[in-house]
Coordinates of C-alpha atoms in Angstrom, one line a residue:
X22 CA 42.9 -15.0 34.0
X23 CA 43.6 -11.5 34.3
X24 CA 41.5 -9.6 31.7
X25 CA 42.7 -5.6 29.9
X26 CA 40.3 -3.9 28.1
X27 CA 41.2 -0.8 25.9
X28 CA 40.4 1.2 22.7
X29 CA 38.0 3.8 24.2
X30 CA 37.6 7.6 23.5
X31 CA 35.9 10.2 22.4
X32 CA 33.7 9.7 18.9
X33 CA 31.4 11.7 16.9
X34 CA 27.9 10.7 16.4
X35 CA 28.1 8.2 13.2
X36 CA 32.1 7.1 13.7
X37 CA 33.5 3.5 15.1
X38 CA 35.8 2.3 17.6
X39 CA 37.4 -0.9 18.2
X40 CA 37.4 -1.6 22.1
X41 CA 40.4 -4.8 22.4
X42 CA 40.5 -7.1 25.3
X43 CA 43.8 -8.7 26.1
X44 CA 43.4 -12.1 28.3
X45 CA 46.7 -12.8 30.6
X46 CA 47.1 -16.4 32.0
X47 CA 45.1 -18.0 29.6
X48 CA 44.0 -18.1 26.2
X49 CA 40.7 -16.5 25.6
X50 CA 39.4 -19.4 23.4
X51 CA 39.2 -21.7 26.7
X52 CA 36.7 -19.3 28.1
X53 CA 33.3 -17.6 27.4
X54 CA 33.6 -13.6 26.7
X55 CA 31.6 -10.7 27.3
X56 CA 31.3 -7.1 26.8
X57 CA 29.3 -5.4 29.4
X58 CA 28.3 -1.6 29.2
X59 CA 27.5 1.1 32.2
X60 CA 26.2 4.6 31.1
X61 CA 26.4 7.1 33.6
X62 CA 23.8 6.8 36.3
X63 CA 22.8 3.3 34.7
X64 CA 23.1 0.1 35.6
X65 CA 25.8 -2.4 33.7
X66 CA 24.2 -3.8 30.6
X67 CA 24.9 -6.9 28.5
X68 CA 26.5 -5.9 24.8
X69 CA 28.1 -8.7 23.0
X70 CA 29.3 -12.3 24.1
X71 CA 31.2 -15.3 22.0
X72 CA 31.4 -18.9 23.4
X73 CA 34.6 -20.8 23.6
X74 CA 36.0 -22.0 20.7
X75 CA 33.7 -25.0 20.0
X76 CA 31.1 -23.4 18.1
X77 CA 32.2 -19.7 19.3
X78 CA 28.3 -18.7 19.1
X79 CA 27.7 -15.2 19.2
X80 CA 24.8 -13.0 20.6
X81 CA 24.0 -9.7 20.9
X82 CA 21.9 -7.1 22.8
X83 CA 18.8 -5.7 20.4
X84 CA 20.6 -1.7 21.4
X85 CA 24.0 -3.3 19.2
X86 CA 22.8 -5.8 17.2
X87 CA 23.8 -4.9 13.7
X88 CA 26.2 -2.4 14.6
X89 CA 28.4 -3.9 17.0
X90 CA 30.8 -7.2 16.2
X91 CA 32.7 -8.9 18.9
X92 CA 35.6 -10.9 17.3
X93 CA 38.4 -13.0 18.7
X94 CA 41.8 -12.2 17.2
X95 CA 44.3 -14.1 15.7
X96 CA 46.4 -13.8 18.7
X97 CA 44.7 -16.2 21.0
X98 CA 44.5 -14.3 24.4
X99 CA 42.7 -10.9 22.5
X100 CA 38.9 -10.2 22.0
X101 CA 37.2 -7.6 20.2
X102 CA 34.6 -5.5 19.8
X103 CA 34.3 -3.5 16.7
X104 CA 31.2 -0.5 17.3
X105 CA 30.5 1.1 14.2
X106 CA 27.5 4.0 13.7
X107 CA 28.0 4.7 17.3
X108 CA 25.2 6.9 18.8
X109 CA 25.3 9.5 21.7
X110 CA 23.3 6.6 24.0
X111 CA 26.6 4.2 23.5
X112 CA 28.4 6.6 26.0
X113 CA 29.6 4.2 28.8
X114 CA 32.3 2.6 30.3
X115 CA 33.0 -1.1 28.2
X116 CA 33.9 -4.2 30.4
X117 CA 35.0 -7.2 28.9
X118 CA 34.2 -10.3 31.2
X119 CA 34.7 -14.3 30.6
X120 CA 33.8 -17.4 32.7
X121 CA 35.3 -20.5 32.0
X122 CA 31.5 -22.3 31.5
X123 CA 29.2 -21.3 28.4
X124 CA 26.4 -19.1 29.7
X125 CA 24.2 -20.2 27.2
X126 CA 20.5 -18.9 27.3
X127 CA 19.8 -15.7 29.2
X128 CA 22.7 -16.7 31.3
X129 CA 25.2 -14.7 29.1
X130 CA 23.3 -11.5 30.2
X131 CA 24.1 -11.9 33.7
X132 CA 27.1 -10.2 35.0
X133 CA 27.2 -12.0 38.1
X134 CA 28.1 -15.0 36.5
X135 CA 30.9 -13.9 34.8
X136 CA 33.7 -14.5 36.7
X137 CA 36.7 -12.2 35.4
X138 CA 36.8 -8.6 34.5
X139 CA 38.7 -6.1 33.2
X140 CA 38.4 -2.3 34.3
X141 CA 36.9 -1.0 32.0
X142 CA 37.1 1.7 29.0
X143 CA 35.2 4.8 28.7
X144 CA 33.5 5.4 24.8
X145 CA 32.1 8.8 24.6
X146 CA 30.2 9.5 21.5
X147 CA 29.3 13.0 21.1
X148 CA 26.4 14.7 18.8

């Protein structure tokens, strides 16, 4: 599966974005998703995950939780990730990842065990 991620850009302090990743091959319900985050000079971060369409659990990282929703759309190869009350340390590039196995547990935080990526979409949120 070939993964596209998109929505990014620049955001005052406070606003929301909607980052959208489009799933090529395959239909994103037949795998596990992620959002991944690297700030500049950071290492990539877990954000959000949802497992496949079974029970389509969510979880996210304590920095989002409440804030960020990650959402799979009614067309069946898209994923979502709706930020609102973004905040200046939510500047990063987003990744959206998926593996065709749950990562249950701390697995989902791993990004080595995801096994598709997209490139990536810059959110700037500014003060």
């Amino acid at each position: 599966v070939q993964l596209q991620a998109s929505g990014g850009g620049l955001v005052q302090a406070g606003g929301s974005l909607t980052l959208s990743c489009a799933a090529s091959g395959r239909t994103s319900s037949r795998y596990f998703m992620g959002w991944f985050r690297q700030a500049p000079g950071k290492d990539r971060e877990f954000a959000a995950s949802m497992a496949r369409s079974i029970d389509t659990a969510t979880s996210y990282a304590d920095a989002v939780k409440g804030r960020f929703t990650i959402s799979r759309g009614n067309a069946k190869n898209m994923v979502y990730l709706r930020m609102n009350s973004l905040k200046p340390e939510d500047t990063a590039v987003y990744f959206c990842a998926a593996d065709p196995n749950d990562l249950y547990g701390d697995r989902r935080y791993r990004d080595e065990l995801y096994n598709y990526w997209g490139q990536g979409t810059l959110v700037t949120v500014s003060s």
